[in-house]
Amino acid sequence: MQTTLYRRRSGTISCVISLIILFIFSSCQKVVNLDLAEAAPRLVIDGLITDSIGPYRIRLTKSGSYFNQPVLTPVRSAVVVISNKIGTTDTLKEALPGIYLTSKLRGIPGRTYSLKVSSGNIEYTATSTMMSRVDIDSLKITKSPSRGFGIGGNGRNEKRVEIHCIFKDPAEKNFYRIKVYRNDTINTENYRLYDDEYTNGKVTDLQVGRANVGSVVRIELISLDKFTYDYYRTLRDLLRTNPIFGSTPANPNTNLTNGALGYFGAAAVSTRTIIITDSLFNSAK
Amino acid sequence: MIKKVVVCYFFVLFFCLPAFKAESGPSKTEKSKELTLSGFVHDSKTGETLTGVVIYPKGNSRNSVTTNSYGYYSLSLPSGMYVIVFQYLGYKNNIISEDFKNDKAMNIDLEEQSISLTEVTVNGEKSNRNVVSADVMTKLNVKEIQNIPVFFGEKDILKTIQLLPGISPVGEGNAGFYVRGGSADQNLILLDEAPVYNPSHLLGFFSTFTSEAIKDVTVYKGGFPAGFGGRLSSVVDIKMNEGNTKEFHVSGGIGLISSRLAVEGPLFKHKGSFMVTARRTYADMFLLLLPKKGADSIARKSSLYFYDLNFKANYDFSGKDHLYFSCYLGRDNFNLGTSMGLNWGNITATTRWNHIFSDKLFSNTSLIFSRYSYNFNVAVGNSTMNVLSEIKDWNLKEDFHYYLNSNNLIKFGFNSIYHTFIPSKVDSSALFRVKPMDNRYALENALYISNEQTISKHLRATYGLRYSLFSSVGPGTVYTYNEISDVVDSVSYPKGKIYNTFAGFEPRILLNYIVNDSSSVKASYARMRQYVHLLSNTTSSTPFDLWVPSNINILPEISDQYTLGYFRNFKHNMFETSVEIYYKTLQNQIDYRNGANLILNNKVESELVFGKGLSYGAEFYIRKKYGKLTGWVSYTLSKTQRQFDAINGGKAFLAKQDRPNNIAIVGMYEITPRLNLSATWVYYTGNAVTFPSGRYLVDGNVVPLYSERNGYRMPDYHRLDVGITWIRTKTAKYEGSWNFSIYNAYARENAYATNFQVDPNNPTKMQAVQLSLFKIVPSVTYNFKF
């Protein structure tokens, strides 16, 4: 059974519509000066703990002005504590400005983790449950059937493959994020998310991306709880927002309290690597 | 508040009813029997029925009646000698003198006159209907507006009504419009009584109404008659031409991107007539000019066009029975090579039977079919997916007009609609894992009664009550959701089972205090209920926008609107002016959760949030109806808000419909009878939009920070269009004319959207890029008629 990431549909549709518009009407663009009000700086918490070996990292920064200023202002000297329900408490140490590391905590699937950050007399909290790890059974490749639909393909005919990630989805509700590293680099804006709504409990063959022959591809299949998934989903939608066909933009849905931005998540990760050799390409369907 | 209004309403009702009796009293004491003059009014040249013709005994325009939407009138008078005036804009008055001794049926023909003639003829009084009538609608004939310059030379009635006060366009390249702060799906757009669910072509650059096929349009923004319901904010009642009953004619137009053709003529020895029109665009023909090989070869094989077909026929049986059949079919087609296809469009069909029971009782029975659908298919390699989506209505409508006496016109009737919603029927190979969505079925019923009453010399009123019911019909499954949108329960109903009924009264009242023959004050209240809703969280309208019925998760939308207006005519009704203020509250308005997925989502209702709306404003309008220079100026000052607990921290915010200032100027000038100049200028405040007010880094991405919904505005929109029409040949047999127009004549770069991107010269900075669609769009059309 094959499955493309089902979110692709809505992307396709807005692509169609954009094309229709481009098709008939030439438009014009110009850079304009907007006078945007500056929001007061807000705390940004960026942290994910996993079932891999620690230390895990929580990064605290402040939001900045939209058009100018470097984005990253570290938040120093905050009190950052992660605890689980069975009594383990880890107070994180600030290793670099704004970067806090755990010292003894080990992420274990099935446990719920709470984060508490105290900075500037305000306490921010969040909890996340680490779902059980879903192992990747295998990675397979097929020859890439097309370079996608669109006008003006550049006519290149590279040897490209589709990468399939095959795993057995557990019977309960699962949410996934798939990270694709090609030669150790990742496109951070490309959130590949998957909800098992249509494949619950089944062996799932997920087409996760394309790669050229010669590349080394590492796939991480990350099990998420609903809130973390929802954060990534709304973050992805925001990053993709198209001013013509997008909905009204809004901040991603976060599990953090007191107006903090960002998220705190717990996730279990399964990893596999595949080297796309010529012989592998030739034997692929 | 609402209760108070209802109490007031019934108070007025009871106050009026005795008046009703009191009025009929004196005529008895005078011992003169009231007689009835009734019949149809037609155009003398084409035989088309004319609607909205004003008929009154000379010297008493306040006792006027108007022809209904089928051209029928019934005037009650005590016996005696009368001079009766038949009056209609663009036509010569027809004045008849009669000594009435008995009831009389009389069909009247009116002769059209060219605009220049209006200047010189002293053919008496012009209508003051807008002042003395007990309604607040605006009616436009296609003939009056045919010279207004338009985009690509495509005359477009939906674009023209957006130049009226209180109505503003959704945006450039969008056929949608907002009426008094209501959303675009709150407009009931009727084509020969059939609702048109998606009145736009090409994503909204054109509307579905071909001007050749259209006779007139009537727009209600408030003070709604009880006969209309089902949408909150407006009724746009469009009537198709019936076809010439006297002789055959062909007319058409050849334009840059489309051509039109219309044929009309008599049927069955002039007892009937027909009309057929067709329009097709051919913008995609230009694609064939692209090279056969290389990058553009896919584009060459692609297509993009739309077409419209209108057909109408009617037959007059005996003078007492008249049968009409009309239908419309329109479709957009878009194909990208062979890898993708998308087509969408509407079909409507209306069969109407007019029956005259007596000279006082007129009835119309309509059976109406309406369907909007889209088809989307994609092929990748050997895998294909096809999605079909549709909304389909069967609609039975019955209306009675009872002309009780000279002071009371009672209208009553019912309407029954069976809706079928097929949000998505999917046929796909395994690559696309898409599940179809559940079909929904619903029954929408309404009963109404209203009375148009002349209470005294100074007071006329129209009051009525509508009762509407909306029921879901099985098979269907109703889901219950918790706060985080997970399904916690579901109930399934078998086929034919009626469940989840919503019902409510919709009181309507309009009072007209006639100060004198040229000025009046009108006040109205109307409650409207809406049971079907359009889900669309994109800025532009798309064929994928989805209609959904009310159910326990989507409560009916309700509006209450109060209006107060002062109407005043000048210079013997040559100038019509008005000032109207309105106050409208909206309940159960729909918005979307953050990150809502509306496409192919069976639990789409869990993505919705509900809130309240408020809109109020003042509308100023001056119209010059006669002379070499005609046209109007409209200005609207308004405010529109929405409030949702789940959005903007629960604080009220400016709705996207909010347009504080909106101006439209329309001018048409006849230089010679063969040369017409026209121009329109529009101005409105830029849309309220959400822009970022900061940014931050998370998970390796720079993310914009938002602090307020719709806290910013796009730049103000303004545009001038000019046109010139030159009638080159005009003989008894043939008429040919050229129309040249320029859209956006001074090349204003109006903002269509604002995009934020990294400054290419400095990666640490962001920049805002404004996208505009059209600079100057010139067009030329040749129109002919023989």
Coordinates of N, CA, C and O in Angstrom, one line a residue, chain A residues 118-240:
Chain A
S118 N 11.2 29.9 34.5 CA 11.0 31.1 35.3 C 12.0 32.2 34.7 O 13.2 32.0 34.8
S119 N 11.4 33.2 34.2 CA 12.3 34.3 33.7 C 11.5 35.6 33.8 O 10.3 35.7 33.5
G120 N 12.2 36.6 34.4 CA 11.6 37.9 34.6 C 10.4 37.8 35.4 O 9.4 38.4 35.1
N121 N 10.4 37.0 36.5 CA 9.3 36.9 37.4 C 8.0 36.3 36.8 O 7.0 36.4 37.4
I122 N 8.1 35.7 35.7 CA 7.0 35.1 35.1 C 7.3 33.6 34.9 O 8.4 33.2 34.6
E123 N 6.3 32.7 35.2 CA 6.5 31.3 35.1 C 5.8 30.8 33.9 O 4.6 31.1 33.8
Y124 N 6.5 30.1 33.0 CA 5.8 29.5 31.9 C 5.9 28.0 32.0 O 6.9 27.4 32.4
T125 N 4.8 27.3 31.7 CA 4.8 25.9 31.8 C 4.3 25.2 30.5 O 3.5 25.8 29.8
A126 N 4.6 23.9 30.4 CA 4.0 23.1 29.3 C 4.3 21.6 29.7 O 5.2 21.3 30.4
T127 N 3.4 20.8 29.2 CA 3.6 19.4 29.3 C 3.5 18.7 28.0 O 2.8 19.1 27.1
S128 N 4.2 17.6 27.9 CA 4.1 16.8 26.6 C 4.4 15.3 27.0 O 5.2 15.0 27.8
T129 N 3.7 14.4 26.3 CA 3.8 13.0 26.5 C 4.6 12.4 25.4 O 4.4 12.6 24.2
M130 N 5.6 11.6 25.8 CA 6.4 10.9 24.8 C 5.7 9.6 24.4 O 5.4 8.7 25.2
M131 N 5.3 9.6 23.1 CA 4.6 8.4 22.6 C 5.6 7.3 22.4 O 6.8 7.5 22.4
S132 N 5.1 6.1 22.2 CA 6.0 5.0 22.0 C 6.6 5.1 20.6 O 6.1 5.6 19.7
R133 N 7.8 4.6 20.6 CA 8.6 4.7 19.3 C 8.0 3.7 18.3 O 7.6 2.6 18.6
V134 N 7.9 4.2 17.0 CA 7.5 3.3 15.9 C 8.7 3.1 15.0 O 9.2 4.1 14.5
D135 N 9.2 1.9 15.0 CA 10.4 1.6 14.2 C 10.1 1.6 12.7 O 9.1 1.1 12.2
I136 N 11.1 2.2 12.0 CA 11.1 2.1 10.5 C 11.5 0.6 10.2 O 12.5 0.2 10.6
D137 N 10.6 -0.1 9.4 CA 11.0 -1.5 9.0 C 12.0 -1.4 8.0 O 13.0 -2.2 8.0
S138 N 11.8 -0.6 7.0 CA 12.8 -0.5 5.9 C 12.6 0.8 5.1 O 11.5 1.4 5.2
L139 N 13.6 1.1 4.3 CA 13.5 2.2 3.4 C 13.6 1.6 2.0 O 14.4 0.8 1.7
K140 N 12.7 2.1 1.1 CA 12.8 1.6 -0.3 C 12.8 2.7 -1.2 O 12.4 3.8 -0.9
I141 N 13.2 2.4 -2.4 CA 13.2 3.5 -3.4 C 12.4 3.0 -4.7 O 12.4 1.9 -5.0
T142 N 11.8 4.0 -5.3 CA 11.3 3.8 -6.7 C 11.8 4.9 -7.6 O 12.1 6.0 -7.1
K143 N 11.8 4.6 -8.9 CA 12.3 5.7 -9.8 C 11.2 6.8 -9.8 O 10.0 6.5 -9.8
S144 N 11.7 8.0 -9.7 CA 10.8 9.1 -9.7 C 10.0 9.2 -11.0 O 10.6 9.4 -12.0
P145 N 8.7 9.1 -10.9 CA 7.9 9.1 -12.1 C 7.9 10.4 -12.9 O 7.7 10.4 -14.1
S146 N 7.9 11.5 -12.2 CA 7.9 12.8 -12.9 C 8.6 13.8 -12.0 O 8.9 13.5 -10.8
R147 N 8.8 14.9 -12.6 CA 9.4 16.0 -11.7 C 8.3 16.9 -11.2 O 8.5 18.0 -11.0
G148 N 7.2 16.3 -11.1 CA 6.0 17.1 -10.6 C 5.4 17.7 -11.8 O 5.9 17.9 -12.9
F149 N 4.1 18.2 -11.6 CA 3.4 18.8 -12.6 C 3.7 20.3 -12.5 O 3.9 20.9 -11.5
G150 N 3.7 21.0 -13.6 CA 4.0 22.4 -13.6 C 4.5 22.8 -15.0 O 4.8 21.9 -15.8
I151 N 4.4 24.1 -15.2 CA 4.8 24.6 -16.5 C 6.3 24.8 -16.5 O 6.8 25.2 -15.4
G152 N 7.0 24.6 -17.6 CA 8.4 25.0 -17.6 C 9.3 24.1 -16.9 O 10.2 24.6 -16.2
G153 N 9.1 22.8 -16.9 CA 10.1 21.9 -16.3 C 11.4 22.2 -17.1 O 11.4 22.6 -18.2
N154 N 12.6 22.1 -16.4 CA 13.8 22.6 -17.0 C 14.4 21.5 -17.9 O 15.5 21.7 -18.4
G155 N 13.7 20.5 -18.1 CA 14.2 19.5 -19.1 C 15.3 18.6 -18.6 O 15.8 17.7 -19.3
R156 N 15.8 18.9 -17.4 CA 16.9 18.0 -16.9 C 16.4 16.6 -16.7 O 15.2 16.4 -16.4
N157 N 17.2 15.7 -16.9 CA 16.8 14.3 -16.7 C 17.7 13.6 -15.8 O 18.5 12.7 -16.1
E158 N 17.7 14.0 -14.5 CA 18.6 13.4 -13.6 C 18.1 12.1 -13.1 O 16.9 11.9 -13.2
K159 N 18.9 11.3 -12.5 CA 18.4 10.1 -11.9 C 17.9 10.4 -10.5 O 18.7 10.6 -9.6
R160 N 16.6 10.4 -10.4 CA 16.0 10.7 -9.1 C 15.2 9.6 -8.7 O 14.6 8.9 -9.5
V161 N 15.1 9.5 -7.4 CA 14.3 8.4 -6.8 C 13.3 9.0 -5.8 O 13.5 10.0 -5.2
E162 N 12.2 8.2 -5.6 CA 11.3 8.5 -4.5 C 11.7 7.6 -3.4 O 12.0 6.4 -3.6
I163 N 11.8 8.2 -2.2 CA 12.1 7.4 -1.0 C 10.9 7.0 -0.3 O 10.0 7.8 0.0
H164 N 10.7 5.7 0.0 CA 9.6 5.2 0.8 C 10.0 4.8 2.2 O 11.0 4.0 2.3
C165 N 9.3 5.2 3.1 CA 9.5 4.8 4.5 C 8.4 3.8 4.9 O 7.3 4.1 4.8
I166 N 8.8 2.6 5.3 CA 7.9 1.6 5.6 C 7.9 1.2 7.0 O 8.9 0.9 7.6
F167 N 6.7 1.3 7.7 CA 6.6 1.0 9.1 C 5.2 0.4 9.4 O 4.3 0.6 8.6
K168 N 5.1 -0.3 10.5 CA 3.9 -0.8 11.0 C 3.3 0.2 12.0 O 3.8 0.5 13.0
D169 N 2.2 0.8 11.6 CA 1.5 1.8 12.5 C 0.8 1.1 13.6 O 0.1 0.1 13.4
P170 N 1.0 1.5 14.8 CA 0.4 0.8 16.0 C -1.1 1.1 15.9 O -1.6 2.0 15.3
A171 N -1.9 0.2 16.7 CA -3.3 0.3 16.6 C -3.9 1.6 17.2 O -5.0 2.0 16.8
E172 N -3.2 2.3 18.1 CA -3.7 3.5 18.6 C -3.5 4.7 17.7 O -2.9 4.6 16.6
K173 N -4.1 5.8 18.0 CA -3.9 7.1 17.2 C -2.5 7.5 17.3 O -1.9 7.6 18.3
N174 N -1.9 7.8 16.1 CA -0.5 8.2 16.0 C -0.3 9.4 15.1 O -1.0 9.6 14.2
F175 N 0.6 10.2 15.6 CA 1.0 11.4 14.8 C 2.5 11.3 14.5 O 3.3 11.0 15.4
Y176 N 2.9 11.6 13.3 CA 4.3 11.5 13.0 C 4.9 12.8 12.4 O 4.2 13.5 11.7
R177 N 6.2 13.0 12.6 CA 6.9 13.9 11.7 C 8.0 13.1 11.1 O 8.7 12.3 11.8
I178 N 8.3 13.3 9.9 CA 9.4 12.7 9.2 C 10.4 13.7 8.8 O 10.1 14.7 8.1
K179 N 11.6 13.5 9.3 CA 12.7 14.4 8.9 C 13.6 13.7 7.9 O 13.9 12.5 8.0
V180 N 13.9 14.3 6.8 CA 14.7 13.8 5.7 C 16.0 14.5 5.6 O 16.0 15.7 5.4
Y181 N 17.1 13.8 5.9 CA 18.4 14.5 5.8 C 19.1 13.9 4.6 O 19.3 12.7 4.4
R182 N 19.4 14.8 3.7 CA 20.2 14.4 2.5 C 21.6 14.9 2.7 O 21.8 16.0 2.8
N183 N 22.5 13.9 2.7 CA 23.9 14.2 3.0 C 24.0 15.1 4.2 O 24.7 16.1 4.2
D184 N 23.3 14.7 5.3 CA 23.3 15.4 6.6 C 22.8 16.8 6.6 O 23.0 17.6 7.5
T185 N 22.1 17.2 5.5 CA 21.4 18.5 5.6 C 19.9 18.4 5.5 O 19.4 17.4 4.8
I186 N 19.2 19.3 6.1 CA 17.8 19.2 6.1 C 17.2 20.5 5.8 O 17.8 21.6 6.1
N187 N 16.1 20.5 5.1 CA 15.4 21.7 4.8 C 14.4 22.0 6.0 O 13.4 21.3 6.1
T188 N 14.8 22.9 6.8 CA 14.1 23.1 8.1 C 12.6 23.5 7.9 O 11.8 23.3 8.7
E189 N 12.4 24.1 6.8 CA 11.0 24.6 6.6 C 10.0 23.5 6.1 O 8.9 23.7 6.0
N190 N 10.6 22.4 5.7 CA 9.8 21.4 5.1 C 9.3 20.4 6.2 O 10.0 19.4 6.5
Y191 N 8.1 20.7 6.7 CA 7.6 19.9 7.7 C 6.8 18.7 7.1 O 5.7 19.0 6.4
R192 N 7.3 17.5 7.2 CA 6.6 16.4 6.7 C 5.9 15.7 7.8 O 6.5 15.2 8.7
L193 N 4.5 15.9 7.8 CA 3.8 15.4 9.0 C 2.8 14.4 8.5 O 2.3 14.4 7.4
Y194 N 2.5 13.4 9.4 CA 1.6 12.4 9.0 C 0.7 12.0 10.1 O 1.1 11.8 11.2
D195 N -0.6 11.9 9.8 CA -1.6 11.5 10.7 C -2.2 10.1 10.2 O -2.5 10.0 9.1
D196 N -2.3 9.2 11.1 CA -2.6 7.8 10.7 C -4.1 7.6 10.5 O -4.5 6.5 10.4
E197 N -4.8 8.7 10.3 CA -6.3 8.6 10.2 C -6.8 7.5 9.2 O -7.7 6.8 9.4
Y198 N -6.1 7.5 8.0 CA -6.5 6.5 7.0 C -5.8 5.2 7.0 O -6.1 4.3 6.2
T199 N -4.7 5.1 7.9 CA -3.9 3.9 7.8 C -3.7 3.3 9.2 O -2.8 2.6 9.4
N200 N -4.6 3.6 10.1 CA -4.4 3.2 11.5 C -4.2 1.7 11.6 O -5.0 0.9 11.1
G201 N -3.1 1.3 12.2 CA -2.9 -0.1 12.5 C -2.3 -0.9 11.3 O -2.2 -2.1 11.4
K202 N -2.1 -0.2 10.2 CA -1.6 -0.9 9.0 C -0.2 -0.7 8.8 O 0.4 0.2 9.3
V203 N 0.4 -1.6 8.0 CA 1.7 -1.4 7.5 C 1.6 -0.3 6.5 O 0.8 -0.3 5.6
T204 N 2.4 0.8 6.7 CA 2.3 2.0 6.0 C 3.5 2.3 5.1 O 4.6 2.1 5.6
D205 N 3.3 2.6 3.9 CA 4.4 2.9 3.0 C 4.2 4.4 2.7 O 3.4 4.8 1.9
L206 N 5.1 5.2 3.2 CA 5.0 6.6 3.1 C 6.1 7.1 2.2 O 7.2 6.9 2.4
Q207 N 5.6 7.8 1.1 CA 6.6 8.4 0.2 C 7.0 9.7 0.9 O 6.2 10.6 1.1
V208 N 8.3 9.8 1.2 CA 8.7 10.9 2.1 C 9.5 12.0 1.4 O 9.8 13.0 1.9
G209 N 10.0 11.7 0.2 CA 10.8 12.7 -0.5 C 11.6 12.1 -1.7 O 11.5 10.9 -1.9
R210 N 12.3 13.0 -2.3 CA 13.1 12.6 -3.5 C 14.5 12.8 -3.2 O 14.9 13.6 -2.4
A211 N 15.4 12.0 -3.9 CA 16.8 12.2 -3.8 C 17.5 11.8 -5.1 O 16.9 11.1 -5.9
N212 N 18.7 12.4 -5.3 CA 19.4 12.0 -6.5 C 20.3 10.8 -6.2 O 20.7 10.6 -5.0
V213 N 20.7 10.1 -7.3 CA 21.6 9.0 -7.1 C 22.9 9.6 -6.6 O 23.4 10.7 -7.0
G214 N 23.5 8.9 -5.6 CA 24.7 9.3 -5.1 C 24.6 9.9 -3.7 O 25.6 10.1 -3.0
S215 N 23.4 10.2 -3.3 CA 23.2 10.9 -2.0 C 23.0 9.8 -0.9 O 22.5 8.7 -1.1
V216 N 23.3 10.3 0.3 CA 23.1 9.5 1.5 C 21.9 10.1 2.2 O 21.9 11.3 2.5
V217 N 20.9 9.3 2.4 CA 19.6 9.8 3.0 C 19.3 9.2 4.3 O 19.3 7.9 4.4
R218 N 19.2 10.0 5.3 CA 18.8 9.5 6.6 C 17.4 10.0 6.9 O 17.0 11.1 6.7
I219 N 16.6 9.0 7.3 CA 15.2 9.3 7.7 C 15.0 9.1 9.1 O 15.4 8.1 9.7
E220 N 14.3 10.1 9.7 CA 13.9 10.0 11.1 C 12.4 9.9 11.2 O 11.7 10.8 10.6
L221 N 11.8 8.9 11.8 CA 10.4 8.8 11.9 C 10.1 9.2 13.4 O 10.5 8.4 14.3
I222 N 9.5 10.3 13.6 CA 9.3 10.8 15.0 C 7.9 10.7 15.4 O 7.0 11.2 14.7
S223 N 7.6 10.0 16.5 CA 6.3 9.9 17.0 C 6.0 11.1 17.9 O 6.8 11.4 18.8
L224 N 4.8 11.7 17.7 CA 4.5 12.9 18.4 C 3.2 12.8 19.2 O 2.3 12.0 18.8
D225 N 3.0 13.5 20.3 CA 1.7 13.6 20.8 C 0.9 14.6 20.1 O 1.5 15.4 19.3
K226 N -0.4 14.7 20.3 CA -1.3 15.5 19.5 C -0.9 17.0 19.6 O -0.9 17.7 18.6
F227 N -0.4 17.5 20.7 CA -0.1 18.9 20.9 C 1.1 19.3 20.1 O 1.2 20.3 19.5
T228 N 2.1 18.4 20.1 CA 3.3 18.7 19.4 C 3.1 18.7 17.9 O 3.5 19.5 17.1
Y229 N 2.3 17.7 17.5 CA 1.9 17.5 16.1 C 1.2 18.8 15.7 O 1.4 19.4 14.6
D230 N 0.2 19.2 16.5 CA -0.6 20.4 16.2 C 0.3 21.7 16.1 O 0.1 22.5 15.3
Y231 N 1.3 21.7 16.9 CA 2.2 22.9 16.9 C 2.9 22.9 15.5 O 3.0 23.9 14.8
Y232 N 3.5 21.7 15.2 CA 4.3 21.6 13.9 C 3.3 21.9 12.7 O 3.7 22.6 11.8
R233 N 2.1 21.4 12.8 CA 1.2 21.6 11.7 C 0.8 23.0 11.5 O 0.9 23.5 10.4
T234 N 0.5 23.7 12.6 CA 0.1 25.1 12.5 C 1.3 26.0 12.1 O 1.2 27.0 11.4
L235 N 2.5 25.5 12.6 CA 3.7 26.3 12.3 C 4.0 26.1 10.8 O 4.3 27.1 10.1
R236 N 3.9 24.9 10.3 CA 4.1 24.7 8.9 C 3.1 25.5 8.0 O 3.5 26.1 7.0
D237 N 1.8 25.5 8.4 CA 0.8 26.3 7.7 C 1.2 27.7 7.6 O 1.1 28.4 6.6
L238 N 1.7 28.2 8.8 CA 2.1 29.6 8.8 C 3.3 29.9 7.9 O 3.3 30.9 7.2
L239 N 4.3 29.0 7.9 CA 5.4 29.2 7.1 C 5.1 29.2 5.6 O 5.7 29.8 4.8
R240 N 4.1 28.4 5.3 CA 3.7 28.3 3.9 C 2.6 29.3 3.5 O 2.2 29.3 2.4

